[in-house]
Amino acid sequence: MTALTLSTSGAATLRADAIVVGVAKGAKGPVVAPGAEAVDKAFDGKLASVLELLGASGAEGEVTKLPAPSGFKSPVVLAVGLGAVPEKDDTYGAESLRRAAGAAARALTGSKKAGFALPVETVEDAEAIAEGALLGAYAFLAYQDIEKDGTSKKDQNGAKLPLGEITLLGAKPRDKALKAATERAVALAEEINRARDLINTPPNDLYPESFAAVATAAGKEHDIKVQVFDEKALLKGGFGGIIGVGQGATHGPRLVKLSYTHPKAQKTLAYIGKGITYDSGGISLKPAGHNETMKCDMSGAAAVLAAVVAAARIGLQVNVTGWLALAENMPSGNATRPGDVLRMYSGKTVEVLNTDAEGRLVLGDALARASEEHPDAIVDVATLTGAMVVALGNRTFAIMGNDESFRTAIHEIAEEVGEQSWPMPMPAELLKGMDSPTADIANIGERAGGGLAAGLFLQEFVGEDIAWAHLDIAGPAYNEGSPFGYTPKGGTGTSVRTLVRLAERTAAGDLG
Ligand code: BES
Ligand code: MN
Ligand code: ZN
């Protein structure tokens, strides 16, 4: 894991592989961002024109490497693009700093140490830089050619270890607020990276039982109570949705309950994650081209685990209960068939018309079970529908819910932590499409508005008078494209920051 250190030493005296500075896009060419004064001075105040001659513009994510000026203890200066120079009186926003730090860290893959001299006006800025750099310094190397001594992990493709140490320059290690903020950044980034690891782990190794074991170990380490309901317990408890989805697979389903409690907590939040460790579609099998990345279908559960552990590590004054609804959706002689009727935990019956609409079945059970404990609010997180990917693209998650102000609060919180999201409606008439002649409800409706119908289906299992929000993260959960900013290829860990900030806000009494 990449280390984070704070240092008051100047850019010239830090012994590292590179010094990272910011460059912004000005009206008349690149502009050196604050924080890099010492570096600019060593270039006789000509760093901006040197960068321009090297082709730099200051565009977001752009990386320019140049030899450090003489007298510097680090051999390289890396200028990372911050995008447009802020308007007068504005500062570089936290998200642009986070992205720039992430892009710089990625460009320094294979290096041991780098000093970051990016613009810092507030503690939040330092925190964003720490977060971005730690998230950018991520690699999933577990399945590549690793030397047994663990020192030089270099795979056959030449991929190297992530940047080893991130030093924030001009940051006093004794500044209490700064120390707390950077410790929070470390906890959060490490947990997001844990979520990414889980998502990237191939489904032959990550199945409900092994996922539950990871949750149990994490709980032990961070003083979180963990209960695992195995197949027998689920059958006995009447969890017909989770059993129905999981019964086709050799690896049986699990429901994991994580309870983080704080003695001074006034409120309790319930977070529920869709944890389909592999979604083949079941008997309604997905065609080739639609199943290669379906190990990512447990991204919601990974996000919930990460958020609960992060809340515990930060010590938030709020109770957070995490529910991981884990199953593998596979076809077999024992699998649920299209046409079967399941009796859900709530007692409602569901006619399964399409076994590929499985997420709502495991979530329905978890929502009903979580509602029994009357939490102050419930948030579920799920890679639920392709329809939402079509609607919002690959970087934005959808927010639905039964309480407009709660939905709006989550949208604003997501924006604040730099996660792209958008509120979506749940038009009541779409519920009609899920009428079933045989059961209380069918698990699919008409194709139009499929992501919204999924939200309406879930709402049927939420307890009365509980504020509930549903995050459909099918788009941003897994990045099949090129890395950008602090986002790697593969599992992204989207929504963890939103969930943690929601818990912080709830702890502070800012919400309902
Ligand atoms: N896990 C998928 C949704 C998904 C699609 C996640 C793309 C990530 C990327 C979900 O279980 C699913 O298969 N949904 C179906 C529902 C349909 C059968 C009503 C879909 O969206 O096609
Ligand atoms: Mn599916
Ligand atoms: Zn699925």
Coordinates of C-alpha atoms and ligand atoms in Angstrom, one line a residue:
M1 CA 0.0 0.0 0.0
T2 CA 1.2 3.4 -0.9
A3 CA 2.4 5.5 2.1
L4 CA 1.4 9.1 2.7
T5 CA 3.7 11.5 4.5
L6 CA 3.6 15.3 5.3
S7 CA 6.7 17.4 5.0
T8 CA 7.6 21.1 5.5
S9 CA 10.7 20.7 3.5
G10 CA 11.1 22.7 0.3
A11 CA 10.7 21.2 -3.2
A12 CA 14.5 21.6 -3.7
T13 CA 15.5 19.6 -0.6
L14 CA 13.1 16.7 -0.7
R15 CA 14.9 13.5 -1.8
A16 CA 12.4 11.8 -4.1
D17 CA 12.0 10.6 -7.7
A18 CA 9.9 13.6 -8.7
I19 CA 8.3 16.8 -7.6
V20 CA 4.7 17.3 -8.8
V21 CA 3.6 20.8 -9.7
G22 CA 0.3 22.1 -11.1
V23 CA -0.1 23.8 -14.4
A24 CA -3.4 25.5 -15.4
K25 CA -4.8 26.6 -18.7
G26 CA -4.7 30.4 -18.9
A27 CA -6.0 32.7 -21.6
K28 CA -2.5 33.2 -23.0
G29 CA -1.0 29.8 -22.4
P30 CA -0.1 27.6 -19.4
V31 CA 0.1 29.1 -15.9
V32 CA 2.1 27.7 -13.1
A33 CA -0.3 27.0 -10.1
P34 CA 0.4 28.1 -6.6
G35 CA 2.5 25.7 -4.5
A36 CA 5.2 25.5 -7.2
E37 CA 6.8 28.9 -6.4
A38 CA 10.2 27.3 -5.3
V39 CA 10.3 25.2 -8.5
D40 CA 9.4 28.2 -10.7
K41 CA 12.1 30.3 -9.0
A42 CA 14.7 27.7 -9.7
F43 CA 13.7 28.0 -13.4
D44 CA 14.3 31.8 -13.1
G45 CA 10.5 32.3 -13.1
K46 CA 10.3 30.8 -16.6
L47 CA 8.6 27.4 -15.8
A48 CA 5.4 28.4 -17.6
S49 CA 7.3 29.3 -20.8
V50 CA 9.4 26.1 -20.6
L51 CA 6.3 24.1 -20.2
E52 CA 4.7 25.8 -23.1
L53 CA 7.7 25.1 -25.3
L54 CA 7.4 21.4 -24.2
G55 CA 3.8 21.5 -25.5
A56 CA 2.0 21.8 -22.2
S57 CA -1.3 23.7 -22.2
G58 CA -2.5 23.0 -18.6
A59 CA -5.4 20.9 -19.8
E60 CA -6.9 18.6 -17.2
G61 CA -4.9 15.4 -16.8
E62 CA -2.1 16.4 -19.1
V63 CA 1.3 15.3 -17.8
T64 CA 4.6 16.9 -18.7
K65 CA 7.9 15.6 -17.3
L66 CA 11.1 17.7 -17.3
P67 CA 14.5 17.5 -15.7
A68 CA 14.6 19.2 -12.3
P69 CA 16.7 22.4 -12.0
S70 CA 20.2 22.0 -10.7
G71 CA 20.4 21.9 -6.9
F72 CA 17.2 19.9 -6.6
K73 CA 17.5 16.6 -4.7
S74 CA 14.8 15.1 -7.0
P75 CA 15.8 14.5 -10.6
V76 CA 12.4 15.2 -12.2
V77 CA 9.7 17.8 -12.2
L78 CA 6.2 16.5 -13.2
A79 CA 3.7 19.2 -14.2
V80 CA 0.1 18.0 -14.2
G81 CA -2.7 19.8 -15.9
L82 CA -5.4 21.3 -13.6
G83 CA -7.7 22.6 -16.4
A84 CA -8.8 26.2 -16.6
V85 CA -7.3 28.8 -14.3
P86 CA -10.1 29.6 -11.7
E87 CA -12.0 32.8 -12.0
K88 CA -10.9 35.7 -9.8
D89 CA -11.5 35.0 -6.1
D90 CA -12.2 31.3 -6.9
T91 CA -9.8 28.5 -6.0
Y92 CA -8.9 25.2 -7.7
G93 CA -11.8 23.0 -6.7
A94 CA -11.2 19.9 -4.6
E95 CA -12.2 17.6 -7.5
S96 CA -9.8 19.1 -9.9
L97 CA -7.0 18.7 -7.4
R98 CA -8.1 15.1 -6.7
R99 CA -8.0 14.3 -10.4
A100 CA -4.7 16.1 -11.0
A101 CA -3.1 14.3 -8.1
G102 CA -4.5 11.0 -9.4
A103 CA -3.2 11.6 -12.9
A104 CA 0.2 12.5 -11.5
A105 CA 0.4 9.4 -9.3
R106 CA -0.6 7.2 -12.3
A107 CA 2.1 8.8 -14.4
L108 CA 4.6 8.0 -11.6
T109 CA 3.9 4.2 -11.6
G110 CA 7.1 2.4 -10.9
S111 CA 8.6 5.3 -8.9
K112 CA 9.4 5.0 -5.2
K113 CA 8.5 8.5 -3.9
A114 CA 7.2 11.8 -5.1
G115 CA 6.7 15.2 -3.5
F116 CA 3.4 16.9 -4.3
A117 CA 3.6 20.7 -4.5
L118 CA 0.0 21.4 -5.8
P119 CA -2.1 24.4 -4.8
V120 CA -3.4 24.1 -1.2
E121 CA -5.5 26.9 0.2
T122 CA -7.5 24.8 2.8
V123 CA -7.2 21.6 4.7
E124 CA -9.9 20.2 2.3
D125 CA -7.5 20.9 -0.6
A126 CA -4.7 18.9 1.1
E127 CA -7.2 16.1 1.8
A128 CA -8.4 16.0 -1.8
I129 CA -4.8 15.8 -3.1
A130 CA -4.0 13.0 -0.6
E131 CA -7.2 11.2 -1.7
G132 CA -6.5 11.6 -5.4
A133 CA -2.9 10.6 -5.2
L134 CA -3.7 7.5 -3.1
L135 CA -6.5 6.5 -5.4
G136 CA -4.3 7.1 -8.5
A137 CA -1.6 5.0 -7.0
Y138 CA -3.6 1.8 -7.4
A139 CA -2.8 -1.4 -9.3
F140 CA -4.4 -4.8 -9.2
L141 CA -1.4 -7.1 -9.4
A142 CA -2.6 -10.1 -7.5
Y143 CA -2.8 -12.3 -10.6
Q144 CA 0.4 -11.1 -12.3
D145 CA 3.9 -12.4 -12.1
I146 CA 4.9 -11.4 -8.6
E147 CA 8.2 -12.2 -7.2
K148 CA 7.9 -14.3 -4.0
D149 CA 9.8 -11.9 -1.8
G150 CA 7.2 -9.3 -2.7
T151 CA 9.7 -6.6 -3.5
S152 CA 9.6 -6.2 -7.3
K153 CA 6.2 -6.9 -8.7
K154 CA 6.7 -6.5 -12.3
D155 CA 4.5 -8.4 -14.6
Q156 CA 5.1 -9.9 -18.0
N157 CA 3.6 -6.8 -19.7
G158 CA 6.1 -4.5 -17.9
A159 CA 3.4 -3.1 -15.6
K160 CA 5.1 -1.8 -12.5
L161 CA 4.2 -1.3 -8.9
P162 CA 2.2 1.9 -8.1
L163 CA 4.0 4.9 -6.7
G164 CA 5.4 3.9 -3.3
E165 CA 5.3 7.1 -1.2
I166 CA 3.4 10.4 -1.6
T167 CA 4.7 13.4 0.3
L168 CA 2.6 16.5 0.6
L169 CA 4.9 19.4 0.6
G170 CA 4.4 22.5 2.6
A171 CA 2.2 20.5 5.0
K172 CA 3.0 20.7 8.7
P173 CA 2.8 17.2 10.2
R174 CA 1.9 18.9 13.6
D175 CA -1.1 20.8 12.2
K176 CA -3.9 18.9 13.9
A177 CA -6.7 19.6 11.5
L178 CA -4.4 18.6 8.6
K179 CA -3.3 15.5 10.3
A180 CA -6.9 14.4 10.9
A181 CA -7.9 15.3 7.3
T182 CA -5.0 13.3 5.8
E183 CA -5.7 10.3 8.1
R184 CA -9.3 10.4 6.9
A185 CA -8.0 10.5 3.3
V186 CA -5.8 7.4 4.0
A187 CA -8.7 5.4 5.6
L188 CA -11.1 6.3 2.8
A189 CA -8.6 5.7 -0.1
E190 CA -7.5 2.3 1.4
E191 CA -11.1 1.2 1.8
I192 CA -12.0 2.4 -1.8
N193 CA -8.9 0.4 -3.0
R194 CA -10.2 -2.6 -1.0
A195 CA -13.5 -2.3 -2.8
R196 CA -11.6 -2.1 -6.1
D197 CA -9.6 -5.3 -5.2
L198 CA -12.8 -7.1 -4.5
I199 CA -14.4 -6.0 -7.8
N200 CA -11.3 -7.0 -9.8
T201 CA -10.9 -10.4 -8.1
P202 CA -12.0 -13.0 -10.7
P203 CA -15.3 -14.7 -9.8
N204 CA -13.7 -18.2 -9.5
D205 CA -12.0 -16.8 -6.4
L206 CA -14.6 -14.3 -5.2
Y207 CA -17.9 -16.0 -4.5
P208 CA -20.4 -15.4 -1.7
E209 CA -18.5 -17.5 0.9
S210 CA -15.1 -16.0 0.2
F211 CA -16.6 -12.5 0.0
A212 CA -18.2 -13.1 3.4
A213 CA -14.8 -14.2 4.8
V214 CA -13.2 -10.9 3.6
A215 CA -16.0 -9.0 5.4
T216 CA -15.6 -11.1 8.6
A217 CA -11.8 -10.5 8.6
A218 CA -12.3 -6.7 8.0
G219 CA -14.9 -6.6 10.8
K220 CA -12.5 -8.3 13.2
E221 CA -9.7 -5.8 12.4
H222 CA -11.9 -2.8 12.8
D223 CA -14.2 -3.7 15.7
I224 CA -17.3 -4.2 13.6
K225 CA -19.8 -7.0 14.5
V226 CA -20.2 -9.3 11.5
Q227 CA -23.0 -11.9 11.1
V228 CA -23.0 -14.3 8.2
F229 CA -26.3 -16.0 7.2
D230 CA -25.4 -19.1 5.2
E231 CA -27.7 -21.0 2.9
K232 CA -29.2 -23.0 5.7
A233 CA -30.0 -19.9 7.7
L234 CA -31.4 -18.1 4.6
L235 CA -33.6 -21.0 3.8
K236 CA -34.9 -21.2 7.4
G237 CA -35.3 -17.4 7.6
G238 CA -37.5 -17.3 4.4
F239 CA -35.1 -15.3 2.3
G240 CA -36.7 -16.6 -0.9
G241 CA -35.2 -13.9 -3.2
I242 CA -31.6 -14.6 -2.2
I243 CA -32.1 -18.3 -2.2
G244 CA -33.9 -18.2 -5.6
V245 CA -31.1 -16.3 -7.2
G246 CA -28.3 -18.3 -5.7
Q247 CA -29.7 -21.8 -6.0
G248 CA -28.3 -22.5 -9.5
A249 CA -24.7 -22.0 -8.4
T250 CA -22.4 -24.5 -6.8
H251 CA -21.2 -21.7 -4.5
G252 CA -24.2 -21.0 -2.2
P253 CA -25.5 -17.5 -1.4
R254 CA -24.8 -15.5 1.8
L255 CA -26.3 -12.5 3.6
V256 CA -23.8 -10.6 5.6
K257 CA -24.7 -8.1 8.3
L258 CA -22.1 -5.6 9.5
S259 CA -22.9 -3.5 12.5
Y260 CA -20.7 -0.5 13.3
T261 CA -22.0 1.2 16.4
H262 CA -20.8 4.3 18.3
P263 CA -21.7 4.7 21.9
K264 CA -22.8 8.3 21.3
A265 CA -24.7 7.7 18.1
Q266 CA -28.0 9.3 17.7
K267 CA -28.9 7.9 14.3
T268 CA -28.6 4.6 12.5
L269 CA -28.1 4.2 8.8
A270 CA -28.6 1.0 6.8
Y271 CA -26.5 0.5 3.7
I272 CA -27.4 -2.4 1.4
G273 CA -25.2 -3.7 -1.4
K274 CA -26.0 -5.9 -4.4
G275 CA -23.4 -8.6 -4.3
I276 CA -23.8 -10.8 -7.3
T277 CA -20.3 -12.2 -7.5
Y278 CA -21.0 -13.3 -11.1
D279 CA -24.0 -12.5 -13.2
S280 CA -24.3 -15.0 -16.0
G281 CA -28.0 -14.0 -16.3
G282 CA -29.0 -17.5 -15.1
I283 CA -31.4 -19.5 -17.3
S284 CA -32.1 -16.2 -19.1
L285 CA -28.4 -16.4 -20.0
K286 CA -26.6 -13.3 -21.2
P287 CA -25.2 -13.5 -24.7
A288 CA -21.4 -13.3 -25.2
G289 CA -20.4 -9.7 -25.2
H290 CA -22.5 -9.0 -22.2
N291 CA -20.9 -11.3 -19.6
E292 CA -17.2 -10.7 -19.7
T293 CA -17.2 -8.0 -17.0
M294 CA -20.0 -9.4 -14.9
K295 CA -17.7 -10.1 -12.0
C296 CA -18.3 -6.4 -11.3
D297 CA -21.9 -7.2 -10.3
M298 CA -20.9 -7.1 -6.6
S299 CA -19.7 -3.5 -6.8
G300 CA -22.5 -2.3 -4.6
A301 CA -21.7 -4.8 -1.8
A302 CA -18.0 -3.9 -2.1
A303 CA -18.9 -0.2 -1.7
V304 CA -21.0 -0.9 1.3
L305 CA -18.3 -3.0 3.0
A306 CA -15.8 -0.2 2.3
A307 CA -18.1 2.5 3.6
V308 CA -18.9 0.7 6.8
V309 CA -15.2 0.0 7.5
A310 CA -14.2 3.5 6.6
A311 CA -16.9 4.9 9.0
A312 CA -15.4 2.6 11.7
R313 CA -11.8 3.7 11.0
I314 CA -12.8 7.3 11.1
G315 CA -14.8 6.7 14.3
L316 CA -18.0 8.4 13.1
Q317 CA -20.6 9.1 15.8
V318 CA -23.4 7.2 14.0
N319 CA -24.4 3.6 13.7
V320 CA -24.0 2.1 10.3
T321 CA -25.4 -1.3 9.5
G322 CA -24.2 -2.8 6.2
W323 CA -26.1 -5.6 4.5
L324 CA -24.3 -7.5 1.7
A325 CA -26.7 -9.6 -0.4
L326 CA -24.3 -12.1 -1.9
A327 CA -25.2 -14.7 -4.6
E328 CA -23.8 -16.1 -7.8
N329 CA -26.4 -16.0 -10.6
M330 CA -25.8 -19.2 -12.6
P331 CA -27.8 -21.6 -14.8
S332 CA -28.0 -25.2 -13.8
G333 CA -30.5 -28.0 -13.3
N334 CA -31.3 -26.5 -9.9
A335 CA -31.5 -22.9 -11.1
T336 CA -34.6 -20.7 -10.8
R337 CA -36.5 -20.9 -14.1
P338 CA -38.4 -18.1 -15.9
G339 CA -41.9 -18.7 -14.7
D340 CA -41.0 -19.7 -11.1
V341 CA -42.6 -17.9 -8.3
L342 CA -40.5 -16.9 -5.3
R343 CA -41.8 -16.1 -1.8
M344 CA -39.7 -13.2 -0.6
Y345 CA -38.6 -12.4 2.9
S346 CA -41.4 -9.8 3.2
G347 CA -44.0 -12.5 2.3
K348 CA -44.6 -11.0 -1.1
T349 CA -44.6 -13.4 -4.1
V350 CA -42.6 -12.6 -7.2
E351 CA -43.0 -14.2 -10.6
V352 CA -39.5 -14.5 -12.1
L353 CA -40.0 -13.8 -15.8
N354 CA -36.4 -13.1 -16.4
T355 CA -33.6 -14.6 -14.3
D356 CA -31.3 -11.8 -15.4
A357 CA -33.3 -9.3 -13.3
E358 CA -31.8 -10.9 -10.2
G359 CA -30.4 -7.9 -8.4
R360 CA -33.8 -6.7 -7.3
L361 CA -34.6 -10.1 -5.9
V362 CA -31.6 -10.3 -3.5
L363 CA -32.1 -6.6 -2.7
G364 CA -35.8 -7.0 -2.0
D365 CA -35.0 -9.5 0.7
A366 CA -32.2 -7.3 2.2
L367 CA -34.4 -4.2 2.1
A368 CA -37.2 -6.0 4.0
R369 CA -34.8 -7.4 6.5
A370 CA -33.1 -4.1 7.1
S371 CA -36.4 -2.3 7.4
E372 CA -37.4 -4.6 10.4
E373 CA -34.8 -2.7 12.4
H374 CA -36.3 0.7 11.7
P375 CA -33.1 2.5 10.7
D376 CA -33.3 6.3 10.2
A377 CA -32.6 5.9 6.5
I378 CA -31.7 3.1 4.0
V379 CA -29.4 3.5 1.0
D380 CA -29.0 0.6 -1.4
V381 CA -26.2 0.5 -3.9
A382 CA -26.4 -1.7 -7.0
T383 CA -25.2 -2.4 -10.5
L384 CA -28.8 -2.9 -11.2
T385 CA -29.7 -2.1 -14.8
G386 CA -28.2 -1.6 -18.3
A387 CA -31.0 0.9 -18.8
M388 CA -29.3 3.3 -16.4
V389 CA -26.0 2.9 -18.3
V390 CA -27.8 3.9 -21.5
A391 CA -29.5 6.9 -19.7
L392 CA -26.5 8.4 -17.8
G393 CA -23.4 6.9 -19.4
N394 CA -20.3 5.4 -17.7
R395 CA -19.5 8.0 -15.2
T396 CA -22.7 9.0 -13.5
F397 CA -24.8 7.0 -11.1
A398 CA -28.6 7.4 -10.7
I399 CA -30.3 8.2 -7.5
M400 CA -33.9 7.2 -6.9
G401 CA -35.9 7.1 -3.7
N402 CA -39.1 7.6 -1.7
D403 CA -38.2 11.0 -0.2
E404 CA -37.3 13.9 -2.4
S405 CA -35.3 15.8 0.2
F406 CA -33.2 12.7 1.0
R407 CA -32.6 12.1 -2.7
T408 CA -31.6 15.7 -3.1
A409 CA -29.3 15.6 -0.1
I410 CA -27.5 12.5 -1.5
H411 CA -27.1 14.2 -4.9
E412 CA -25.6 17.3 -3.2
I413 CA -23.3 15.1 -1.1
A414 CA -22.1 13.2 -4.1
E415 CA -21.3 16.4 -5.9
E416 CA -19.4 17.7 -2.8
V417 CA -17.2 14.6 -2.7
G418 CA -16.6 14.6 -6.5
E419 CA -18.8 11.7 -7.5
Q420 CA -21.1 12.3 -10.6
S421 CA -24.7 11.4 -10.0
W422 CA -28.2 12.4 -11.1
P423 CA -31.6 12.2 -9.5
M424 CA -34.1 10.1 -11.4
P425 CA -37.9 9.8 -11.0
M426 CA -39.9 6.7 -10.3
P427 CA -43.1 7.2 -12.4
A428 CA -45.8 5.2 -10.6
E429 CA -47.4 4.0 -13.8
L430 CA -44.4 1.8 -14.5
L431 CA -45.4 -0.4 -11.6
K432 CA -48.4 -1.6 -13.7
G433 CA -46.0 -3.2 -16.2
M434 CA -44.8 -5.5 -13.4
D435 CA -48.3 -6.9 -12.8
S436 CA -48.3 -10.7 -12.7
P437 CA -51.3 -12.9 -13.3
T438 CA -49.8 -15.5 -10.9
A439 CA -47.9 -13.6 -8.2
D440 CA -48.0 -10.3 -6.3
I441 CA -45.5 -8.8 -8.8
A442 CA -43.3 -9.8 -11.7
N443 CA -39.6 -9.1 -11.7
I444 CA -39.6 -7.3 -15.0
G445 CA -41.8 -4.8 -16.7
E446 CA -41.8 -3.1 -20.0
R447 CA -38.5 -2.2 -21.5
A448 CA -39.0 1.5 -21.6
G449 CA -37.8 3.1 -18.3
G450 CA -36.3 -0.2 -17.2
G451 CA -34.0 1.4 -14.6
L452 CA -36.9 3.3 -13.1
A453 CA -39.1 0.2 -12.9
A454 CA -36.3 -1.5 -11.1
G455 CA -36.4 1.3 -8.5
L456 CA -40.2 0.9 -8.2
F457 CA -39.8 -2.8 -7.7
L458 CA -37.3 -2.2 -4.8
Q459 CA -39.6 0.3 -3.2
E460 CA -42.1 -2.5 -2.7
F461 CA -39.8 -4.0 -0.1
V462 CA -38.9 -0.8 1.9
G463 CA -40.5 -0.4 5.3
E464 CA -43.1 2.3 5.6
D465 CA -41.9 5.7 6.8
I466 CA -38.2 5.0 6.3
A467 CA -36.3 7.4 4.0
W468 CA -34.8 5.3 1.3
A469 CA -32.5 6.0 -1.6
H470 CA -31.4 3.6 -4.4
L471 CA -28.1 4.2 -6.2
D472 CA -27.9 2.5 -9.6
I473 CA -24.1 2.4 -10.2
A474 CA -24.1 0.1 -13.2
G475 CA -22.5 2.8 -15.4
P476 CA -19.6 4.0 -13.2
A477 CA -18.8 0.9 -11.2
Y478 CA -16.4 -0.6 -13.7
N479 CA -14.2 1.3 -16.1
E480 CA -13.7 -0.6 -19.3
G481 CA -12.1 2.4 -20.9
S482 CA -8.7 4.0 -20.3
P483 CA -7.8 5.2 -16.8
F484 CA -8.5 8.9 -16.1
G485 CA -7.7 11.2 -13.2
Y486 CA -7.7 8.9 -10.1
T487 CA -9.9 6.3 -11.8
P488 CA -8.1 3.1 -12.9
K489 CA -9.3 0.5 -15.4
G490 CA -11.6 -2.0 -13.8
G491 CA -13.3 -1.6 -10.4
T492 CA -13.7 2.1 -9.5
G493 CA -15.1 2.1 -6.0
T494 CA -17.8 4.6 -7.0
S495 CA -20.3 5.7 -4.3
V496 CA -18.0 4.9 -1.3
R497 CA -17.2 8.6 -0.8
T498 CA -20.8 9.5 -1.0
L499 CA -21.8 6.9 1.6
V500 CA -19.1 7.9 4.0
R501 CA -19.9 11.6 3.7
L502 CA -23.6 10.8 4.2
A503 CA -22.6 9.0 7.4
E504 CA -20.5 12.0 8.5
R505 CA -23.4 14.4 7.8
T506 CA -25.8 12.2 9.7
A507 CA -23.3 12.0 12.6
A508 CA -23.1 15.8 12.6
G509 CA -26.9 16.0 12.8
D510 CA -27.1 17.8 9.4
L511 CA -29.7 15.5 8.1
G512 CA -33.3 14.9 9.2
Ligands
BES1 N1 -26.1 -6.8 -13.6 C1 -27.0 -6.4 -14.6 C2 -27.0 -4.9 -14.9 C3 -25.7 -4.4 -15.5 C4 -25.6 -4.1 -16.8 C5 -24.6 -4.1 -14.6 C6 -24.4 -3.6 -17.3 C7 -23.5 -3.5 -15.2 C8 -23.4 -3.3 -16.5 C9 -28.4 -6.8 -14.1 O1 -28.5 -7.9 -13.3 C10 -29.2 -7.1 -15.4 O2 -28.9 -8.1 -16.0 N2 -30.2 -6.3 -15.7 C11 -31.0 -6.5 -16.8 C12 -32.5 -6.3 -16.3 C13 -33.5 -6.7 -17.4 C14 -33.5 -8.2 -17.6 C15 -34.8 -6.3 -16.9 C16 -30.7 -5.5 -17.8 O3 -30.4 -4.3 -17.4 O4 -30.6 -5.8 -19.0
MN2 MN -28.6 -9.7 -14.3
ZN3 ZN -26.9 -8.3 -12.1

